[in-house]
Amino acid sequence: MFRALAEFAGLLKLLRAAKGAALASFAAAALPWGTAVADVNVSSARVWPAEDYTRVTLESPAPLQYKFFAIKDPDRLVLDLENVGLTLALEGLAAKVAANDPYIRLVRIGRFKPGVVRVVLDLKAEVKPQVFTLQPYGEYGHRLALDIYPARP
């Protein structure tokens, strides 16, 4: 069954690449409910705590499609990654946050709904986040960066 799903996923990618969006949508409807086909996978997840801010970076071979928002009481930052696989690199992000990080208390990652992986950063205090993308450079691929600054310096 897994081999059949993998072959089907490969067919979907070919259809999408051939600009057969209507055919790809029709074919996707044939997938079992809850099964998502990842267009892109996070190949590396990094956390760089510094004195002034903490940077979280997600690297992938293609640009990541995302939605970002903040929630109060308790303070949290949320990244919804669209058409992204739940990889070991992404799941390993939580373990990379040190207990003494000045802003991040905890990271939770999971499938929010079919086609969307949600990354939630529980915070220690109110922050001023900045989200941006970086183009490939040298050995690094496409990167989605989240800089977390204190709300009040």
mmCIF file with all atom_site columns, C-alpha atoms in Angstrom:
data_model
loop_
_atom_site.group_PDB
_atom_site.id
_atom_site.type_symbol
_atom_site.label_atom_id
_atom_site.label_alt_id
_atom_site.label_comp_id
_atom_site.label_asym_id
_atom_site.label_entity_id
_atom_site.label_seq_id
_atom_site.pdbx_PDB_ins_code
_atom_site.Cartn_x
_atom_site.Cartn_y
_atom_site.Cartn_z
_atom_site.occupancy
_atom_site.B_iso_or_equiv
_atom_site.pdbx_formal_charge
_atom_site.auth_seq_id
_atom_site.auth_comp_id
_atom_site.auth_asym_id
_atom_site.auth_atom_id
_atom_site.pdbx_PDB_model_num
ATOM 1   C CA . MET A 1 1   ? 0.000  0.000  0.000   1.00 0.00 ? 1   MET A CA 1
ATOM 2   C CA . PHE A 1 2   ? 2.805  2.429  0.890   1.00 0.00 ? 2   PHE A CA 1
ATOM 3   C CA . ARG A 1 3   ? 4.499  1.735  -2.430  1.00 0.00 ? 3   ARG A CA 1
ATOM 4   C CA . ALA A 1 4   ? 1.252  2.456  -4.270  1.00 0.00 ? 4   ALA A CA 1
ATOM 5   C CA . LEU A 1 5   ? 0.845  5.752  -2.370  1.00 0.00 ? 5   LEU A CA 1
ATOM 6   C CA . ALA A 1 6   ? 4.441  6.716  -3.160  1.00 0.00 ? 6   ALA A CA 1
ATOM 7   C CA . GLU A 1 7   ? 3.895  5.967  -6.860  1.00 0.00 ? 7   GLU A CA 1
ATOM 8   C CA . PHE A 1 8   ? 0.654  7.933  -6.776  1.00 0.00 ? 8   PHE A CA 1
ATOM 9   C CA . ALA A 1 9   ? 2.408  10.859 -5.087  1.00 0.00 ? 9   ALA A CA 1
ATOM 10  C CA . GLY A 1 10  ? 5.055  10.766 -7.826  1.00 0.00 ? 10  GLY A CA 1
ATOM 11  C CA . LEU A 1 11  ? 2.332  10.859 -10.463 1.00 0.00 ? 11  LEU A CA 1
ATOM 12  C CA . LEU A 1 12  ? 0.742  13.881 -8.755  1.00 0.00 ? 12  LEU A CA 1
ATOM 13  C CA . LYS A 1 13  ? 4.052  15.744 -8.786  1.00 0.00 ? 13  LYS A CA 1
ATOM 14  C CA . LEU A 1 14  ? 4.483  15.007 -12.498 1.00 0.00 ? 14  LEU A CA 1
ATOM 15  C CA . LEU A 1 15  ? 0.970  16.236 -13.218 1.00 0.00 ? 15  LEU A CA 1
ATOM 16  C CA . ARG A 1 16  ? 1.563  19.430 -11.247 1.00 0.00 ? 16  ARG A CA 1
ATOM 17  C CA . ALA A 1 17  ? 4.890  19.982 -12.967 1.00 0.00 ? 17  ALA A CA 1
ATOM 18  C CA . ALA A 1 18  ? 3.156  19.600 -16.327 1.00 0.00 ? 18  ALA A CA 1
ATOM 19  C CA . LYS A 1 19  ? 0.715  22.322 -15.285 1.00 0.00 ? 19  LYS A CA 1
ATOM 20  C CA . GLY A 1 20  ? -2.098 19.793 -15.126 1.00 0.00 ? 20  GLY A CA 1
ATOM 21  C CA . ALA A 1 21  ? -3.654 21.435 -12.066 1.00 0.00 ? 21  ALA A CA 1
ATOM 22  C CA . ALA A 1 22  ? -7.137 20.187 -12.905 1.00 0.00 ? 22  ALA A CA 1
ATOM 23  C CA . LEU A 1 23  ? -5.875 16.623 -13.347 1.00 0.00 ? 23  LEU A CA 1
ATOM 24  C CA . ALA A 1 24  ? -3.761 16.844 -10.200 1.00 0.00 ? 24  ALA A CA 1
ATOM 25  C CA . SER A 1 25  ? -6.723 18.083 -8.168  1.00 0.00 ? 25  SER A CA 1
ATOM 26  C CA . PHE A 1 26  ? -8.872 15.270 -9.513  1.00 0.00 ? 26  PHE A CA 1
ATOM 27  C CA . ALA A 1 27  ? -6.154 12.717 -8.739  1.00 0.00 ? 27  ALA A CA 1
ATOM 28  C CA . ALA A 1 28  ? -5.644 14.131 -5.227  1.00 0.00 ? 28  ALA A CA 1
ATOM 29  C CA . ALA A 1 29  ? -9.308 13.507 -4.495  1.00 0.00 ? 29  ALA A CA 1
ATOM 30  C CA . ALA A 1 30  ? -8.602 9.799  -4.938  1.00 0.00 ? 30  ALA A CA 1
ATOM 31  C CA . LEU A 1 31  ? -6.122 9.770  -2.030  1.00 0.00 ? 31  LEU A CA 1
ATOM 32  C CA . PRO A 1 32  ? -7.375 8.273  1.233   1.00 0.00 ? 32  PRO A CA 1
ATOM 33  C CA . TRP A 1 33  ? -8.821 10.933 3.573   1.00 0.00 ? 33  TRP A CA 1
ATOM 34  C CA . GLY A 1 34  ? -6.126 12.651 5.641   1.00 0.00 ? 34  GLY A CA 1
ATOM 35  C CA . THR A 1 35  ? -3.263 11.618 3.343   1.00 0.00 ? 35  THR A CA 1
ATOM 36  C CA . ALA A 1 36  ? -1.217 14.600 2.261   1.00 0.00 ? 36  ALA A CA 1
ATOM 37  C CA . VAL A 1 37  ? 1.240  14.788 -0.597  1.00 0.00 ? 37  VAL A CA 1
ATOM 38  C CA . ALA A 1 38  ? 4.177  16.993 0.350   1.00 0.00 ? 38  ALA A CA 1
ATOM 39  C CA . ASP A 1 39  ? 5.381  19.328 -2.369  1.00 0.00 ? 39  ASP A CA 1
ATOM 40  C CA . VAL A 1 40  ? 8.464  20.227 -0.348  1.00 0.00 ? 40  VAL A CA 1
ATOM 41  C CA . ASN A 1 41  ? 10.293 18.885 2.691   1.00 0.00 ? 41  ASN A CA 1
ATOM 42  C CA . VAL A 1 42  ? 12.249 20.757 5.335   1.00 0.00 ? 42  VAL A CA 1
ATOM 43  C CA . SER A 1 43  ? 15.815 19.473 5.054   1.00 0.00 ? 43  SER A CA 1
ATOM 44  C CA . SER A 1 44  ? 17.226 21.336 8.053   1.00 0.00 ? 44  SER A CA 1
ATOM 45  C CA . ALA A 1 45  ? 15.900 23.233 11.059  1.00 0.00 ? 45  ALA A CA 1
ATOM 46  C CA . ARG A 1 46  ? 18.169 25.470 13.119  1.00 0.00 ? 46  ARG A CA 1
ATOM 47  C CA . VAL A 1 47  ? 17.923 27.698 16.193  1.00 0.00 ? 47  VAL A CA 1
ATOM 48  C CA . TRP A 1 48  ? 20.461 30.450 16.915  1.00 0.00 ? 48  TRP A CA 1
ATOM 49  C CA . PRO A 1 49  ? 19.961 32.112 20.287  1.00 0.00 ? 49  PRO A CA 1
ATOM 50  C CA . ALA A 1 50  ? 21.835 35.379 20.708  1.00 0.00 ? 50  ALA A CA 1
ATOM 51  C CA . GLU A 1 51  ? 21.863 38.108 23.310  1.00 0.00 ? 51  GLU A CA 1
ATOM 52  C CA . ASP A 1 52  ? 19.576 40.418 21.294  1.00 0.00 ? 52  ASP A CA 1
ATOM 53  C CA . TYR A 1 53  ? 17.316 37.921 19.516  1.00 0.00 ? 53  TYR A CA 1
ATOM 54  C CA . THR A 1 54  ? 16.739 34.270 18.620  1.00 0.00 ? 54  THR A CA 1
ATOM 55  C CA . ARG A 1 55  ? 16.611 33.115 14.997  1.00 0.00 ? 55  ARG A CA 1
ATOM 56  C CA . VAL A 1 56  ? 14.740 29.999 13.887  1.00 0.00 ? 56  VAL A CA 1
ATOM 57  C CA . THR A 1 57  ? 15.473 28.871 10.329  1.00 0.00 ? 57  THR A CA 1
ATOM 58  C CA . LEU A 1 58  ? 13.789 26.197 8.236   1.00 0.00 ? 58  LEU A CA 1
ATOM 59  C CA . GLU A 1 59  ? 15.709 25.166 5.122   1.00 0.00 ? 59  GLU A CA 1
ATOM 60  C CA . SER A 1 60  ? 14.248 23.410 2.091   1.00 0.00 ? 60  SER A CA 1
ATOM 61  C CA . PRO A 1 61  ? 15.115 22.656 -1.542  1.00 0.00 ? 61  PRO A CA 1
ATOM 62  C CA . ALA A 1 62  ? 12.207 24.874 -2.744  1.00 0.00 ? 62  ALA A CA 1
ATOM 63  C CA . PRO A 1 63  ? 10.511 27.957 -1.269  1.00 0.00 ? 63  PRO A CA 1
ATOM 64  C CA . LEU A 1 64  ? 8.136  27.242 1.624   1.00 0.00 ? 64  LEU A CA 1
ATOM 65  C CA . GLN A 1 65  ? 4.556  28.475 1.448   1.00 0.00 ? 65  GLN A CA 1
ATOM 66  C CA . TYR A 1 66  ? 3.476  29.626 4.908   1.00 0.00 ? 66  TYR A CA 1
ATOM 67  C CA . LYS A 1 67  ? 1.099  31.652 7.028   1.00 0.00 ? 67  LYS A CA 1
ATOM 68  C CA . PHE A 1 68  ? 2.324  33.325 10.191  1.00 0.00 ? 68  PHE A CA 1
ATOM 69  C CA . PHE A 1 69  ? 0.439  34.784 13.142  1.00 0.00 ? 69  PHE A CA 1
ATOM 70  C CA . ALA A 1 70  ? 0.821  35.519 16.851  1.00 0.00 ? 70  ALA A CA 1
ATOM 71  C CA . ILE A 1 71  ? -1.533 34.617 19.707  1.00 0.00 ? 71  ILE A CA 1
ATOM 72  C CA . LYS A 1 72  ? -1.742 36.228 23.150  1.00 0.00 ? 72  LYS A CA 1
ATOM 73  C CA . ASP A 1 73  ? -2.546 34.827 26.609  1.00 0.00 ? 73  ASP A CA 1
ATOM 74  C CA . PRO A 1 74  ? -0.364 32.825 26.578  1.00 0.00 ? 74  PRO A CA 1
ATOM 75  C CA . ASP A 1 75  ? 2.025  34.329 24.029  1.00 0.00 ? 75  ASP A CA 1
ATOM 76  C CA . ARG A 1 76  ? 2.672  32.048 21.046  1.00 0.00 ? 76  ARG A CA 1
ATOM 77  C CA . LEU A 1 77  ? 3.932  32.311 17.483  1.00 0.00 ? 77  LEU A CA 1
ATOM 78  C CA . VAL A 1 78  ? 2.403  30.058 14.833  1.00 0.00 ? 78  VAL A CA 1
ATOM 79  C CA . LEU A 1 79  ? 3.750  29.039 11.421  1.00 0.00 ? 79  LEU A CA 1
ATOM 80  C CA . ASP A 1 80  ? 1.420  27.048 9.176   1.00 0.00 ? 80  ASP A CA 1
ATOM 81  C CA . LEU A 1 81  ? 3.534  25.379 6.495   1.00 0.00 ? 81  LEU A CA 1
ATOM 82  C CA . GLU A 1 82  ? 1.528  24.439 3.420   1.00 0.00 ? 82  GLU A CA 1
ATOM 83  C CA . ASN A 1 83  ? 2.201  21.232 1.450   1.00 0.00 ? 83  ASN A CA 1
ATOM 84  C CA . VAL A 1 84  ? 5.188  20.372 3.614   1.00 0.00 ? 84  VAL A CA 1
ATOM 85  C CA . GLY A 1 85  ? 6.086  16.888 4.803   1.00 0.00 ? 85  GLY A CA 1
ATOM 86  C CA . LEU A 1 86  ? 6.524  16.159 8.491   1.00 0.00 ? 86  LEU A CA 1
ATOM 87  C CA . THR A 1 87  ? 10.240 15.274 8.306   1.00 0.00 ? 87  THR A CA 1
ATOM 88  C CA . LEU A 1 88  ? 12.688 14.240 11.003  1.00 0.00 ? 88  LEU A CA 1
ATOM 89  C CA . ALA A 1 89  ? 14.558 17.515 10.436  1.00 0.00 ? 89  ALA A CA 1
ATOM 90  C CA . LEU A 1 90  ? 11.405 19.501 11.166  1.00 0.00 ? 90  LEU A CA 1
ATOM 91  C CA . GLU A 1 91  ? 10.360 17.320 14.102  1.00 0.00 ? 91  GLU A CA 1
ATOM 92  C CA . GLY A 1 92  ? 13.876 17.762 15.558  1.00 0.00 ? 92  GLY A CA 1
ATOM 93  C CA . LEU A 1 93  ? 13.419 21.528 15.890  1.00 0.00 ? 93  LEU A CA 1
ATOM 94  C CA . ALA A 1 94  ? 11.944 21.227 19.392  1.00 0.00 ? 94  ALA A CA 1
ATOM 95  C CA . ALA A 1 95  ? 15.076 19.513 20.720  1.00 0.00 ? 95  ALA A CA 1
ATOM 96  C CA . LYS A 1 96  ? 17.249 22.366 19.431  1.00 0.00 ? 96  LYS A CA 1
ATOM 97  C CA . VAL A 1 97  ? 15.713 24.980 21.717  1.00 0.00 ? 97  VAL A CA 1
ATOM 98  C CA . ALA A 1 98  ? 17.826 25.344 24.851  1.00 0.00 ? 98  ALA A CA 1
ATOM 99  C CA . ALA A 1 99  ? 16.191 25.743 28.256  1.00 0.00 ? 99  ALA A CA 1
ATOM 100 C CA . ASN A 1 100 ? 17.989 29.063 28.679  1.00 0.00 ? 100 ASN A CA 1
ATOM 101 C CA . ASP A 1 101 ? 16.697 30.520 25.388  1.00 0.00 ? 101 ASP A CA 1
ATOM 102 C CA . PRO A 1 102 ? 15.510 34.020 26.362  1.00 0.00 ? 102 PRO A CA 1
ATOM 103 C CA . TYR A 1 103 ? 12.292 33.906 24.300  1.00 0.00 ? 103 TYR A CA 1
ATOM 104 C CA . ILE A 1 104 ? 11.209 30.359 23.388  1.00 0.00 ? 104 ILE A CA 1
ATOM 105 C CA . ARG A 1 105 ? 9.771  28.136 26.123  1.00 0.00 ? 105 ARG A CA 1
ATOM 106 C CA . LEU A 1 106 ? 8.668  25.178 23.973  1.00 0.00 ? 106 LEU A CA 1
ATOM 107 C CA . VAL A 1 107 ? 8.180  24.166 20.326  1.00 0.00 ? 107 VAL A CA 1
ATOM 108 C CA . ARG A 1 108 ? 5.310  21.935 19.194  1.00 0.00 ? 108 ARG A CA 1
ATOM 109 C CA . ILE A 1 109 ? 5.045  20.533 15.675  1.00 0.00 ? 109 ILE A CA 1
ATOM 110 C CA . GLY A 1 110 ? 2.321  18.443 14.102  1.00 0.00 ? 110 GLY A CA 1
ATOM 111 C CA . ARG A 1 111 ? -0.105 17.948 11.262  1.00 0.00 ? 111 ARG A CA 1
ATOM 112 C CA . PHE A 1 112 ? -2.776 20.653 11.703  1.00 0.00 ? 112 PHE A CA 1
ATOM 113 C CA . LYS A 1 113 ? -4.956 19.474 8.821   1.00 0.00 ? 113 LYS A CA 1
ATOM 114 C CA . PRO A 1 114 ? -4.315 17.675 5.524   1.00 0.00 ? 114 PRO A CA 1
ATOM 115 C CA . GLY A 1 115 ? -1.642 19.585 3.656   1.00 0.00 ? 115 GLY A CA 1
ATOM 116 C CA . VAL A 1 116 ? -0.651 21.827 6.599   1.00 0.00 ? 116 VAL A CA 1
ATOM 117 C CA . VAL A 1 117 ? 2.065  21.282 9.204   1.00 0.00 ? 117 VAL A CA 1
ATOM 118 C CA . ARG A 1 118 ? 1.767  23.662 12.171  1.00 0.00 ? 118 ARG A CA 1
ATOM 119 C CA . VAL A 1 119 ? 4.782  24.886 14.148  1.00 0.00 ? 119 VAL A CA 1
ATOM 120 C CA . VAL A 1 120 ? 3.863  26.536 17.462  1.00 0.00 ? 120 VAL A CA 1
ATOM 121 C CA . LEU A 1 121 ? 6.442  28.379 19.549  1.00 0.00 ? 121 LEU A CA 1
ATOM 122 C CA . ASP A 1 122 ? 5.317  28.871 23.140  1.00 0.00 ? 122 ASP A CA 1
ATOM 123 C CA . LEU A 1 123 ? 7.018  32.002 24.423  1.00 0.00 ? 123 LEU A CA 1
ATOM 124 C CA . LYS A 1 124 ? 8.472  33.124 27.748  1.00 0.00 ? 124 LYS A CA 1
ATOM 125 C CA . ALA A 1 125 ? 7.471  36.769 27.198  1.00 0.00 ? 125 ALA A CA 1
ATOM 126 C CA . GLU A 1 126 ? 5.894  39.132 24.711  1.00 0.00 ? 126 GLU A CA 1
ATOM 127 C CA . VAL A 1 127 ? 8.071  39.439 21.587  1.00 0.00 ? 127 VAL A CA 1
ATOM 128 C CA . LYS A 1 128 ? 8.404  41.362 18.346  1.00 0.00 ? 128 LYS A CA 1
ATOM 129 C CA . PRO A 1 129 ? 8.779  38.721 15.592  1.00 0.00 ? 129 PRO A CA 1
ATOM 130 C CA . GLN A 1 130 ? 10.013 39.218 12.029  1.00 0.00 ? 130 GLN A CA 1
ATOM 131 C CA . VAL A 1 131 ? 9.479  36.532 9.372   1.00 0.00 ? 131 VAL A CA 1
ATOM 132 C CA . PHE A 1 132 ? 11.268 36.600 6.028   1.00 0.00 ? 132 PHE A CA 1
ATOM 133 C CA . THR A 1 133 ? 12.703 34.321 3.362   1.00 0.00 ? 133 THR A CA 1
ATOM 134 C CA . LEU A 1 134 ? 16.267 33.953 2.158   1.00 0.00 ? 134 LEU A CA 1
ATOM 135 C CA . GLN A 1 135 ? 17.278 32.749 -1.292  1.00 0.00 ? 135 GLN A CA 1
ATOM 136 C CA . PRO A 1 136 ? 19.738 29.865 -1.688  1.00 0.00 ? 136 PRO A CA 1
ATOM 137 C CA . TYR A 1 137 ? 23.320 30.855 -1.036  1.00 0.00 ? 137 TYR A CA 1
ATOM 138 C CA . GLY A 1 138 ? 26.387 28.617 -1.138  1.00 0.00 ? 138 GLY A CA 1
ATOM 139 C CA . GLU A 1 139 ? 25.550 25.312 0.513   1.00 0.00 ? 139 GLU A CA 1
ATOM 140 C CA . TYR A 1 140 ? 22.242 26.615 1.930   1.00 0.00 ? 140 TYR A CA 1
ATOM 141 C CA . GLY A 1 141 ? 18.900 26.096 0.210   1.00 0.00 ? 141 GLY A CA 1
ATOM 142 C CA . HIS A 1 142 ? 15.773 28.213 0.438   1.00 0.00 ? 142 HIS A CA 1
ATOM 143 C CA . ARG A 1 143 ? 15.260 29.395 4.009   1.00 0.00 ? 143 ARG A CA 1
ATOM 144 C CA . LEU A 1 144 ? 12.336 30.646 6.019   1.00 0.00 ? 144 LEU A CA 1
ATOM 145 C CA . ALA A 1 145 ? 13.676 32.703 8.919   1.00 0.00 ? 145 ALA A CA 1
ATOM 146 C CA . LEU A 1 146 ? 11.886 33.829 12.068  1.00 0.00 ? 146 LEU A CA 1
ATOM 147 C CA . ASP A 1 147 ? 13.717 36.415 14.165  1.00 0.00 ? 147 ASP A CA 1
ATOM 148 C CA . ILE A 1 148 ? 12.348 36.830 17.675  1.00 0.00 ? 148 ILE A CA 1
ATOM 149 C CA . TYR A 1 149 ? 13.154 40.146 19.350  1.00 0.00 ? 149 TYR A CA 1
ATOM 150 C CA . PRO A 1 150 ? 11.999 41.382 22.754  1.00 0.00 ? 150 PRO A CA 1
ATOM 151 C CA . ALA A 1 151 ? 8.845  43.506 22.593  1.00 0.00 ? 151 ALA A CA 1
ATOM 152 C CA . ARG A 1 152 ? 10.592 46.080 24.792  1.00 0.00 ? 152 ARG A CA 1
ATOM 153 C CA . PRO A 1 153 ? 14.379 46.297 24.342  1.00 0.00 ? 153 PRO A CA 1
#
